[in-house]
Coordinates of C-alpha atoms and ligand atoms in Angstrom, one line a residue:
Chain A
X269 CA -176.3 70.0 -67.9
X270 CA -173.2 67.8 -68.2
X271 CA -171.9 69.3 -71.5
X272 CA -172.5 72.7 -73.0
X273 CA -170.9 73.8 -76.3
X274 CA -171.5 77.5 -76.9
X275 CA -170.8 79.0 -80.3
X276 CA -167.9 76.7 -81.0
X277 CA -165.6 77.1 -84.0
X278 CA -162.8 74.8 -84.8
X279 CA -160.1 74.9 -87.5
X280 CA -157.8 72.1 -88.5
X281 CA -154.7 72.9 -90.5
X282 CA -156.1 76.4 -91.3
X283 CA -159.4 75.1 -92.5
X284 CA -162.6 75.9 -90.7
X285 CA -164.2 72.5 -89.9
X286 CA -166.8 73.4 -87.2
X287 CA -168.6 76.7 -87.6
X288 CA -170.4 78.3 -84.7
X289 CA -171.9 75.1 -83.2
X290 CA -173.9 75.2 -80.1
X291 CA -175.3 72.1 -78.4
X292 CA -175.7 70.6 -75.0
X293 CA -176.3 67.3 -73.4
X294 CA -178.0 66.5 -70.1
X295 CA -178.1 63.4 -68.0
X296 CA -180.5 60.8 -69.3
X297 CA -180.1 61.8 -72.9
X298 CA -178.9 59.5 -75.7
X299 CA -178.0 61.8 -78.5
X300 CA -177.4 60.5 -82.0
X301 CA -175.0 62.6 -84.0
X302 CA -175.8 62.0 -87.7
X303 CA -174.6 63.5 -90.9
X304 CA -172.9 62.5 -94.2
X305 CA -169.1 61.6 -94.3
X306 CA -167.0 64.6 -93.7
X307 CA -169.8 66.6 -92.0
X308 CA -167.8 67.1 -88.9
X309 CA -169.2 64.5 -86.5
X310 CA -165.8 63.2 -85.4
X311 CA -164.4 66.7 -85.1
X312 CA -167.4 67.7 -82.9
X313 CA -166.9 64.6 -80.6
X314 CA -163.1 65.3 -80.3
X315 CA -163.9 68.9 -79.5
X316 CA -166.5 67.9 -76.9
X317 CA -163.9 65.5 -75.4
X318 CA -161.5 68.4 -74.9
X319 CA -159.0 66.9 -77.3
X320 CA -159.0 69.8 -79.8
X321 CA -158.5 73.5 -79.0
X322 CA -161.4 75.8 -80.0
X323 CA -160.9 78.9 -82.1
X324 CA -164.0 80.6 -80.7
X325 CA -166.7 79.8 -78.2
X326 CA -166.8 78.1 -74.8
X327 CA -167.1 74.6 -73.6
X328 CA -168.4 73.6 -70.2
X329 CA -168.1 70.1 -68.7
X330 CA -170.1 69.4 -65.6
X331 CA -170.3 73.1 -65.0
X332 CA -166.5 73.9 -65.3
X333 CA -164.8 75.6 -68.2
X334 CA -163.1 72.8 -70.2
X335 CA -159.8 74.6 -70.3
X336 CA -159.6 74.8 -66.5
X337 CA -159.8 71.0 -66.0
X338 CA -156.7 68.9 -65.7
X339 CA -156.5 65.8 -68.0
X340 CA -157.4 63.6 -65.0
X341 CA -160.4 65.7 -63.9
X342 CA -161.7 65.7 -67.5
X343 CA -161.2 62.0 -67.8
X344 CA -163.3 61.4 -64.7
X345 CA -166.2 63.3 -66.3
X346 CA -166.1 61.9 -69.8
X347 CA -165.0 58.9 -71.7
X348 CA -164.3 58.9 -75.4
X349 CA -164.4 56.1 -77.9
X350 CA -162.6 57.3 -81.1
X351 CA -163.5 56.3 -84.6
X352 CA -160.1 54.7 -85.2
X353 CA -158.8 52.6 -82.3
X354 CA -155.1 51.9 -82.6
X355 CA -153.4 49.3 -80.3
X356 CA -149.6 49.6 -80.3
X357 CA -148.6 46.9 -77.9
X358 CA -150.0 43.4 -77.5
X359 CA -152.1 43.0 -74.4
X360 CA -154.8 40.8 -73.1
X361 CA -158.4 42.1 -73.5
X362 CA -158.8 42.6 -69.8
X363 CA -155.8 44.9 -69.6
X364 CA -157.0 47.0 -72.5
X365 CA -160.4 47.5 -70.8
X366 CA -158.6 48.2 -67.5
X367 CA -157.0 51.3 -69.2
X368 CA -160.5 52.8 -68.9
X369 CA -159.8 53.0 -65.2
X370 CA -156.7 55.1 -65.8
X371 CA -158.0 58.3 -64.2
X372 CA -159.1 56.5 -61.0
X373 CA -156.6 55.7 -58.3
X374 CA -153.1 54.5 -59.3
X375 CA -153.1 54.0 -63.1
X376 CA -150.6 51.2 -62.8
X377 CA -152.5 49.0 -60.4
X378 CA -156.0 47.6 -60.3
X379 CA -157.9 47.8 -57.0
X380 CA -161.1 46.0 -56.2
X381 CA -163.2 48.9 -57.5
X382 CA -161.4 48.9 -60.8
X383 CA -161.8 45.1 -61.2
X384 CA -165.5 45.4 -60.6
X385 CA -165.9 48.2 -63.1
X386 CA -163.9 46.2 -65.7
X387 CA -165.9 43.0 -65.2
X388 CA -169.1 44.9 -65.4
X389 CA -168.1 46.7 -68.6
X390 CA -166.9 43.5 -70.3
X391 CA -170.1 41.8 -69.4
X392 CA -172.3 44.7 -70.6
X393 CA -170.6 44.6 -74.0
X394 CA -170.9 40.8 -74.3
X395 CA -167.1 40.5 -74.2
X396 CA -166.7 38.7 -70.8
X397 CA -165.6 35.5 -72.6
X398 CA -162.9 37.4 -74.4
X399 CA -161.2 38.7 -71.2
X400 CA -158.1 36.5 -71.4
X401 CA -157.6 36.6 -75.2
X402 CA -154.8 38.8 -76.7
X403 CA -156.6 41.9 -78.0
X404 CA -154.5 41.8 -81.2
X405 CA -156.1 38.4 -82.2
X406 CA -159.8 39.5 -82.1
X407 CA -162.1 40.1 -85.1
X408 CA -162.9 43.8 -85.9
X409 CA -166.3 43.5 -84.4
X410 CA -165.1 41.8 -81.2
X411 CA -162.4 44.4 -80.8
X412 CA -164.9 47.2 -81.3
X413 CA -167.0 45.9 -78.4
X414 CA -163.8 45.6 -76.3
X415 CA -163.0 49.2 -76.9
X416 CA -166.6 50.2 -76.0
X417 CA -166.1 48.3 -72.8
X418 CA -162.9 50.2 -72.2
X419 CA -164.9 53.5 -72.5
X420 CA -167.7 52.2 -70.2
X421 CA -165.2 51.0 -67.6
X422 CA -164.5 54.7 -66.7
X423 CA -168.0 54.9 -65.4
X424 CA -168.1 58.6 -66.3
X425 CA -171.3 60.7 -66.5
X426 CA -170.7 61.5 -70.1
X427 CA -169.9 59.0 -72.9
X428 CA -168.8 60.2 -76.3
X429 CA -168.7 57.4 -78.8
X430 CA -167.6 57.8 -82.5
X431 CA -169.4 55.1 -84.6
X432 CA -169.7 52.6 -81.8
X433 CA -171.9 50.3 -84.0
X434 CA -169.7 50.3 -87.1
X435 CA -168.2 46.9 -88.0
X436 CA -170.8 45.1 -85.9
X437 CA -173.1 42.4 -87.1
X438 CA -176.9 43.3 -86.9
X439 CA -177.4 41.5 -83.6
X440 CA -174.5 43.3 -82.0
X441 CA -175.5 46.6 -83.5
X442 CA -178.9 46.2 -81.8
X443 CA -177.3 45.2 -78.5
X444 CA -174.9 48.2 -78.5
X445 CA -177.8 50.6 -79.2
X446 CA -179.8 48.9 -76.4
X447 CA -176.8 49.2 -74.1
X448 CA -176.2 52.9 -74.9
X449 CA -179.9 53.6 -74.3
X450 CA -179.8 51.7 -71.0
X451 CA -176.8 53.7 -69.9
X452 CA -178.7 56.9 -70.7
X453 CA -181.7 55.6 -68.7
X454 CA -179.3 54.9 -65.8
X455 CA -178.5 58.7 -65.9
X456 CA -175.5 59.0 -68.1
X457 CA -175.4 61.4 -71.1
X458 CA -174.5 59.5 -74.2
X459 CA -173.5 61.2 -77.5
X460 CA -172.8 58.8 -80.4
X461 CA -172.0 59.4 -84.0
X462 CA -174.2 57.0 -85.9
X463 CA -174.7 56.1 -89.6
X464 CA -177.8 53.8 -89.2
X465 CA -180.7 56.3 -89.3
X466 CA -183.2 53.5 -88.6
X467 CA -181.4 52.5 -85.4
X468 CA -180.8 56.2 -84.4
X469 CA -184.5 56.9 -84.9
X470 CA -185.5 53.9 -82.7
X471 CA -183.0 54.2 -79.8
X472 CA -181.9 57.9 -79.5
X473 CA -183.8 60.3 -77.3
X474 CA -182.5 63.1 -79.4
X475 CA -180.9 63.6 -82.8
X476 CA -178.4 66.3 -83.8
X477 CA -177.9 66.5 -87.5
X478 CA -174.5 67.8 -88.6
X479 CA -174.0 69.3 -92.0
X480 CA -171.0 71.1 -93.4
X481 CA -169.6 71.9 -90.0
X482 CA -172.8 73.2 -88.6
X483 CA -175.9 71.9 -86.8
X484 CA -178.7 71.5 -89.4
X485 CA -181.3 70.2 -87.0
X486 CA -181.5 69.3 -83.3
X487 CA -184.5 67.7 -81.6
X488 CA -186.6 64.6 -81.2
X489 CA -185.9 61.9 -83.9
X490 CA -189.4 62.5 -85.5
X491 CA -188.7 66.2 -85.8
X492 CA -185.2 65.9 -87.2
X493 CA -185.6 63.0 -89.5
X494 CA -188.1 64.8 -91.8
X495 CA -188.3 64.4 -95.5
X496 CA -187.0 67.9 -96.1
X497 CA -183.9 67.6 -93.8
X498 CA -183.0 64.1 -95.1
X499 CA -183.3 65.3 -98.8
X500 CA -181.2 68.3 -98.2
X501 CA -178.5 66.8 -96.0
X502 CA -178.3 63.1 -97.0
X503 CA -179.8 63.2 -100.5
X504 CA -182.3 60.5 -99.4
X505 CA -186.0 60.1 -99.0
X506 CA -187.4 58.5 -95.8
X507 CA -190.6 58.2 -93.9
X508 CA -191.7 56.9 -90.6
X509 CA -194.0 53.9 -90.9
X510 CA -196.9 53.0 -88.5
X511 CA -194.6 51.3 -86.0
X512 CA -192.2 54.2 -85.8
X513 CA -189.6 52.6 -88.0
X514 CA -187.9 54.4 -90.8
X515 CA -188.0 53.4 -94.5
X516 CA -185.2 54.8 -96.5
X517 CA -184.8 55.3 -100.3
X518 CA -182.0 57.0 -102.3
X519 CA -183.1 60.2 -104.0
X520 CA -183.3 59.9 -107.7
X521 CA -181.5 62.7 -109.5
Chain B
X45 CA -146.9 40.4 -62.5
X46 CA -145.2 37.4 -60.9
X47 CA -143.3 36.8 -64.1
X48 CA -142.1 40.4 -64.2
X49 CA -141.0 40.2 -60.6
X50 CA -139.0 37.0 -61.1
X51 CA -137.5 38.3 -64.4
X52 CA -136.3 41.3 -62.4
X53 CA -134.9 39.0 -59.7
X54 CA -133.1 36.8 -62.3
X55 CA -131.7 39.9 -64.2
X56 CA -130.5 41.5 -60.9
X57 CA -128.8 38.2 -59.9
X58 CA -127.2 37.9 -63.3
X59 CA -125.9 41.5 -63.0
X60 CA -124.2 40.9 -59.7
X61 CA -122.7 37.6 -61.0
X62 CA -121.3 39.2 -64.1
X63 CA -119.8 42.1 -62.2
X64 CA -118.1 39.6 -59.8
X65 CA -117.0 37.4 -62.8
X66 CA -115.5 40.5 -64.4
X67 CA -113.2 40.9 -61.4
X68 CA -111.5 37.6 -62.2
X69 CA -110.4 38.8 -65.7
X70 CA -107.4 40.9 -66.6
X71 CA -103.8 40.8 -67.6
X72 CA -102.6 40.3 -64.1
X73 CA -103.0 36.6 -63.1
X74 CA -105.1 36.7 -59.9
X75 CA -107.0 33.6 -58.7
X76 CA -110.7 34.1 -58.2
X77 CA -110.5 33.5 -54.5
X78 CA -107.7 36.0 -54.1
X79 CA -109.7 38.5 -56.2
X80 CA -112.7 38.2 -53.9
X81 CA -110.5 38.5 -50.8
X82 CA -108.9 41.6 -52.3
X83 CA -112.3 43.1 -53.0
X84 CA -113.5 42.8 -49.4
X85 CA -110.2 43.0 -47.4
X86 CA -107.1 45.1 -48.0
X87 CA -104.5 43.0 -49.9
X88 CA -102.2 45.8 -51.0
X89 CA -101.4 45.8 -54.8
X90 CA -104.0 43.1 -55.6
X91 CA -106.7 45.1 -53.9
X92 CA -105.6 48.2 -55.9
X93 CA -106.0 46.2 -59.2
X94 CA -109.4 44.7 -58.2
X95 CA -110.8 47.8 -56.6
X96 CA -109.3 50.6 -58.7
X97 CA -109.2 49.0 -62.2
X98 CA -111.4 45.9 -62.6
X99 CA -114.4 47.0 -60.4
X100 CA -114.9 50.4 -61.9
X101 CA -114.5 48.9 -65.4
X102 CA -117.2 46.2 -64.6
X103 CA -119.5 48.8 -63.1
X104 CA -119.0 51.2 -66.0
X105 CA -120.0 48.5 -68.5
X106 CA -123.1 47.7 -66.4
X107 CA -124.0 51.4 -65.9
X108 CA -123.7 52.3 -69.6
X109 CA -125.8 49.3 -70.7
X110 CA -128.5 50.0 -68.0
X111 CA -128.7 53.6 -69.1
X112 CA -129.2 52.6 -72.7
X113 CA -131.7 49.9 -71.9
X114 CA -133.8 52.3 -69.8
X115 CA -133.6 55.1 -72.4
X116 CA -134.5 52.7 -75.2
X117 CA -137.5 51.3 -73.3
X118 CA -138.8 54.8 -72.4
X119 CA -138.4 56.2 -75.9
X120 CA -140.0 53.2 -77.5
X121 CA -143.0 53.6 -75.1
X122 CA -143.3 57.3 -76.0
X123 CA -143.0 56.8 -79.7
X124 CA -144.9 53.5 -79.7
X125 CA -142.2 52.0 -81.9
X126 CA -139.9 49.1 -81.0
X127 CA -137.2 50.6 -83.2
X128 CA -137.0 53.9 -81.4
X129 CA -133.7 54.3 -79.6
X130 CA -131.4 57.1 -78.5
X131 CA -129.6 56.5 -81.8
X132 CA -132.8 57.0 -83.8
X133 CA -133.6 60.3 -82.2
X134 CA -130.0 61.6 -82.7
X135 CA -129.4 61.9 -79.0
X136 CA -126.4 59.4 -79.0
X137 CA -124.8 61.1 -81.9
X138 CA -125.2 64.5 -80.3
X139 CA -123.7 63.2 -77.0
X140 CA -120.7 61.7 -79.0
X141 CA -120.3 65.0 -80.8
X142 CA -120.1 66.8 -77.5
X143 CA -117.4 64.5 -76.3
X144 CA -115.6 64.9 -79.7
X145 CA -115.7 68.7 -79.6
X146 CA -114.3 68.6 -76.0
X147 CA -111.4 66.5 -77.3
X148 CA -110.9 68.5 -80.6
X149 CA -110.7 71.8 -78.9
X150 CA -108.4 70.4 -76.2
X151 CA -111.0 71.0 -73.4
X152 CA -110.4 67.4 -72.4
X153 CA -106.8 68.2 -71.7
X154 CA -107.8 71.0 -69.4
X155 CA -110.1 69.0 -67.2
X156 CA -110.7 65.3 -67.1
X157 CA -114.5 65.9 -66.8
X158 CA -114.8 68.1 -69.8
X159 CA -115.6 65.3 -72.3
X160 CA -118.2 63.5 -70.2
X161 CA -119.8 66.8 -69.2
X162 CA -120.0 67.9 -72.8
X163 CA -121.6 64.5 -73.8
X164 CA -124.3 65.1 -71.2
X165 CA -124.8 68.7 -72.2
X166 CA -125.1 67.9 -75.9
X167 CA -127.5 65.1 -75.2
X168 CA -129.7 67.6 -73.3
X169 CA -129.2 70.2 -76.0
X170 CA -130.3 67.6 -78.7
X171 CA -133.5 66.7 -76.8
X172 CA -134.3 70.3 -76.0
X173 CA -133.9 71.1 -79.7
X174 CA -136.1 68.1 -80.6
X175 CA -138.7 69.5 -78.2
X176 CA -138.5 73.1 -79.3
X177 CA -138.6 72.3 -83.0
X178 CA -141.8 70.3 -82.5
X179 CA -143.1 72.7 -79.8
X180 CA -146.5 71.9 -78.5
X181 CA -148.3 69.1 -80.2
X182 CA -145.5 67.3 -82.0
X183 CA -146.5 64.0 -83.7
X184 CA -144.4 60.9 -83.4
X185 CA -143.6 60.7 -87.1
X186 CA -142.2 64.2 -87.0
X187 CA -140.1 63.5 -83.9
X188 CA -138.5 60.6 -85.6
X189 CA -137.8 62.6 -88.8
X190 CA -136.3 65.4 -86.8
X191 CA -134.2 62.8 -85.0
X192 CA -132.9 61.3 -88.3
X193 CA -131.9 64.7 -89.5
X194 CA -130.2 65.5 -86.2
X195 CA -128.4 62.2 -86.2
X196 CA -127.0 62.7 -89.7
X197 CA -125.9 66.2 -88.9
X198 CA -124.1 65.2 -85.8
X199 CA -122.5 62.3 -87.6
X200 CA -121.3 64.7 -90.3
X201 CA -119.8 67.1 -87.7
X202 CA -118.0 64.2 -86.0
X203 CA -116.5 63.2 -89.3
X204 CA -115.5 66.9 -89.9
X205 CA -113.8 67.0 -86.5
X206 CA -111.9 63.8 -87.3
X207 CA -110.8 65.2 -90.7
X208 CA -109.5 68.4 -89.0
X209 CA -108.0 66.7 -86.0
X210 CA -104.5 68.1 -85.5
X211 CA -102.9 65.1 -83.8
X212 CA -103.0 61.3 -83.9
X213 CA -103.6 61.1 -80.1
X214 CA -106.8 63.0 -80.5
X215 CA -107.7 60.6 -83.3
X216 CA -107.3 57.6 -81.0
X217 CA -109.4 59.3 -78.4
X218 CA -112.1 60.0 -81.0
X219 CA -112.1 56.3 -81.9
X220 CA -112.6 55.4 -78.2
X221 CA -115.6 57.8 -78.0
X222 CA -117.1 56.7 -81.2
X223 CA -116.7 53.0 -80.9
X224 CA -117.2 52.9 -77.2
X225 CA -115.0 51.3 -74.5
X226 CA -114.9 51.0 -70.7
X227 CA -111.2 50.2 -70.5
X228 CA -109.3 52.4 -68.0
X229 CA -112.5 53.8 -66.3
X230 CA -112.1 55.1 -62.8
X231 CA -114.5 55.8 -60.0
X232 CA -114.0 59.5 -60.9
X233 CA -115.7 58.8 -64.3
X234 CA -118.5 56.8 -62.6
X235 CA -119.1 59.4 -59.9
X236 CA -119.5 62.0 -62.7
X237 CA -122.1 60.0 -64.6
X238 CA -124.0 58.2 -61.9
X239 CA -126.1 61.2 -60.6
X240 CA -127.3 61.9 -64.2
X241 CA -128.0 58.2 -64.7
X242 CA -130.1 58.1 -61.5
X243 CA -132.0 61.3 -62.2
X244 CA -132.7 60.1 -65.8
X245 CA -133.9 56.7 -64.5
X246 CA -136.2 58.3 -62.0
X247 CA -137.7 60.5 -64.7
X248 CA -138.2 57.6 -67.1
X249 CA -139.9 55.6 -64.3
X250 CA -142.2 58.5 -63.5
X251 CA -143.4 58.5 -67.1
X252 CA -144.7 54.9 -66.8
X253 CA -148.4 55.7 -66.5
X254 CA -148.3 58.0 -69.5
X255 CA -146.5 55.3 -71.5
X256 CA -149.1 52.7 -70.6
X257 CA -151.9 55.0 -71.7
X258 CA -150.1 55.7 -75.0
X259 CA -150.7 52.1 -75.9
X260 CA -154.1 53.2 -77.3
X261 CA -152.6 56.2 -79.2
X262 CA -152.1 59.8 -78.3
X263 CA -155.7 60.9 -78.7
X264 CA -157.1 58.1 -76.5
X265 CA -154.3 58.5 -74.0
X266 CA -155.2 62.2 -73.7
X267 CA -158.9 61.3 -73.2
X268 CA -157.9 58.7 -70.5
X269 CA -156.4 61.5 -68.4
X270 CA -152.7 60.9 -69.2
X271 CA -150.7 64.2 -69.1
X272 CA -149.0 63.8 -72.4
X273 CA -147.0 67.0 -72.2
X274 CA -145.5 65.8 -68.9
X275 CA -144.9 62.3 -70.2
X276 CA -143.1 63.7 -73.3
X277 CA -140.9 66.0 -71.1
X278 CA -140.1 63.2 -68.6
X279 CA -139.1 60.7 -71.3
X280 CA -137.2 63.2 -73.5
X281 CA -135.2 64.8 -70.7
X282 CA -134.8 61.6 -68.8
X283 CA -133.4 59.9 -71.9
X284 CA -131.0 62.8 -72.4
X285 CA -129.6 62.3 -68.9
X286 CA -129.4 58.5 -69.4
X287 CA -127.7 58.8 -72.8
X288 CA -125.4 61.5 -71.7
X289 CA -124.4 59.4 -68.7
X290 CA -123.9 56.3 -70.9
X291 CA -121.8 58.1 -73.5
X292 CA -119.8 59.8 -70.8
X293 CA -119.0 56.5 -69.2
X294 CA -118.4 54.3 -72.3
X295 CA -118.7 56.4 -75.5
X296 CA -121.3 55.8 -78.1
X297 CA -122.6 52.3 -78.0
X298 CA -125.4 51.4 -80.3
X299 CA -128.3 48.8 -80.4
X300 CA -128.5 48.1 -76.7
X301 CA -131.4 50.4 -76.5
X302 CA -133.3 48.4 -79.1
X303 CA -132.2 44.9 -78.3
X304 CA -132.6 44.9 -74.5
X305 CA -136.3 46.0 -74.4
X306 CA -137.0 43.6 -77.2
X307 CA -135.5 40.6 -75.3
X308 CA -137.5 41.6 -72.2
X309 CA -140.8 41.8 -74.2
X310 CA -140.3 38.1 -75.1
X311 CA -140.4 37.2 -71.3
X312 CA -142.5 39.9 -69.6
X313 CA -145.0 41.0 -72.3
X314 CA -145.3 44.3 -74.1
X315 CA -146.8 46.5 -71.3
X316 CA -144.5 49.6 -71.7
X317 CA -144.8 50.6 -68.1
X318 CA -143.5 47.2 -66.9
X319 CA -140.5 47.1 -69.3
X320 CA -138.5 50.0 -67.8
X321 CA -136.7 48.3 -64.9
X322 CA -136.1 44.9 -66.6
X323 CA -134.8 46.7 -69.8
X324 CA -132.3 48.6 -67.7
X325 CA -131.1 45.4 -66.0
X326 CA -131.0 43.6 -69.3
X327 CA -129.0 46.4 -70.9
X328 CA -126.6 46.3 -68.0
X329 CA -126.3 42.5 -68.3
X330 CA -125.7 42.7 -72.0
X331 CA -122.8 45.2 -71.8
X332 CA -121.3 43.6 -68.6
X333 CA -121.3 40.3 -70.4
X334 CA -120.0 41.6 -73.6
X335 CA -117.1 43.3 -71.8
X336 CA -116.1 40.0 -70.3
X337 CA -116.2 38.3 -73.7
X338 CA -114.0 40.8 -75.4
X339 CA -111.3 40.3 -72.8
X340 CA -111.4 36.6 -73.3
X341 CA -111.0 36.8 -77.1
X342 CA -107.5 35.9 -78.2
X343 CA -106.8 39.1 -80.1
X344 CA -103.6 41.2 -79.7
X345 CA -105.6 44.3 -79.5
X346 CA -108.8 44.3 -77.4
X347 CA -112.0 44.5 -79.4
X348 CA -113.9 47.8 -78.6
X349 CA -117.0 47.2 -76.5
X350 CA -119.1 49.2 -78.9
X351 CA -117.9 47.0 -81.8
X352 CA -118.8 43.9 -79.9
X353 CA -122.3 45.4 -79.1
X354 CA -122.8 46.2 -82.8
X355 CA -121.7 42.8 -83.9
X356 CA -124.5 41.2 -81.8
X357 CA -126.9 44.2 -81.8
X358 CA -127.0 45.2 -85.5
X359 CA -128.4 41.8 -86.7
X360 CA -130.8 42.0 -83.7
X361 CA -131.9 45.4 -85.0
X362 CA -132.5 44.0 -88.5
X363 CA -134.4 41.2 -86.9
X364 CA -136.7 43.6 -84.9
X365 CA -137.1 45.8 -88.0
X366 CA -138.0 42.9 -90.2
X367 CA -140.5 41.3 -87.8
X368 CA -142.2 44.4 -86.6
X369 CA -145.6 44.8 -88.1
X370 CA -146.2 48.5 -87.3
X371 CA -143.7 51.3 -87.5
X372 CA -144.8 54.5 -85.6
X373 CA -147.9 56.3 -86.8
Ligands
LIG136 N1 -156.7 66.2 -88.7 C1 -157.4 66.8 -89.7 N2 -156.8 67.8 -90.4 C2 -157.4 68.5 -91.4 N3 -158.7 68.3 -91.7 C3 -159.4 67.3 -91.1 C4 -158.7 66.6 -90.0 N4 -159.6 65.7 -89.5 C5 -160.8 65.9 -90.3 N5 -160.6 66.9 -91.2 C6 -161.6 67.4 -92.1 O1 -162.7 67.8 -91.3 C7 -163.9 67.5 -92.0 C8 -164.8 66.8 -91.0 O2 -164.2 65.5 -90.7 P1 -164.9 64.6 -89.6 O3 -165.1 65.3 -88.4 O4 -164.0 63.4 -89.5 O5 -166.2 64.1 -90.4 P2 -167.2 63.0 -90.0 O6 -166.8 62.3 -88.8 O7 -168.5 63.6 -89.9 O8 -167.2 62.0 -91.2 C9 -163.5 66.7 -93.2 O9 -163.6 67.5 -94.4 C10 -162.1 66.3 -93.0 O10 -161.4 66.2 -94.2
LIG137 MG1 -166.1 60.4 -88.4

């Protein structure tokens, strides 16, 4: 078990955002985190990444209590792709992706191992041809793939990605989902906040449905994406068709 | 990488040249050849002028500028804002206030090191207050706002001290501290400031990895494995030592901390970890050069170094402000 969250509660600015959440991730899993806007998906990912303090509950990362890990140890176990991805100084794409190697070796220099991981990650995200472009001059979708490459360059056993497929065209959405699935099959654990239920149903090995700061359902896509759950949580109607695809309709009031 | 190396080499060369050039300038007419001879061999009175008056003055200008350049580059990296500067955070104003208090309460008359020491102590106090007020997870925006308040408050206290100042000599001292000058600096002054400058520079350089990670914002930097608490502490305390050393050497001089890193970015790119050394050298070159220029100007009374720096630096500041797309988050 690479990540264990046990009865976690988190408050931000005095308001309870996550309430008594328990979930875990093991190697080989691609977990889709779904839920309406404001449900708490991003907060859950930031908590899992060790970036927020918990009010109650315990977090274990690769067997160790999260609080006992140094920032560097934590960064070698997990990489995190935030939902908003600021870039404060202009730098070439390759340097941005190389930041994913920060926790390995000297952060200020790139050794052969770093270079290989950076090239691999760029290629995997279909961004190899962007390597020498200034990151500030990319389109939103291109930049999004570059940031994903940055997260992959860390080659960590756990990948937490907040809406990695947002802002991507349909072909790139598919290829990102394929990539995350492939990473899971290689033995990583992947947890990604997703909005496209159809893609989630098709590629994720497991779905965790977040609703009002709690886990509403957790299990195989077919068991979580049921008519009842989707009506209650998303106010939509959906059904799996014969090929395992998901057809979605808005609920009429 | 190669560009950064050669930029450092060029700036280091320019620094040495400007310091040597500075030895040729002064009221006593000494030919350049004689000045150089007097620097390296004992030529009696001429050596005294070159070694005891002109050399410490040139080194003081370089040191003050280098401290401001390094402090500016470090603070800008920490706050991810090309406008951040010891002045913005209120550290310069606090250091100047320290010096002014030493003068006003006649501490400076008791010991020659009182004013510089107070400048360093107040710079440290200001940064400690900044840190304590925003204890724990302080955001960049809040740090800057606290700095603005601190800066205004110290400025008001300096004005108060000037209003209450009992004698005109104190007033002229106050003007030297506030406008900044390196006239009449001795190796005593330098020896007092240099250890703090060195310590501050080492701390700023040690923060380089954290500054690099902060390019992606605080949350991502944290997730990358950067120790943000350590980075903040290194930059804030390091900048306090640097600013204290600079104010102690030359009084309050503005804008070098903004303009020097900005010039370096044009040549060496924006990587905040690679800006630290060249920004220090650029700051030193700027003030060493400015101190030569003010001595060549045909005025009866020498222009204050800080005034010359502001004449060039303030428009530079406006330029940076007007062309910067993003101001700290
Ligand atoms: N920094 C913050 N301070 C206070 N409240 C926050 C903060 N970030 C998020 N929230 C609140 O937490 C709730 C969950 O937000 P979030 O985790 O971003 O949801 P999701 O990612 O599922 O859309 C929302 O109601 C949001 O307003
Ligand atoms: Mg979100």
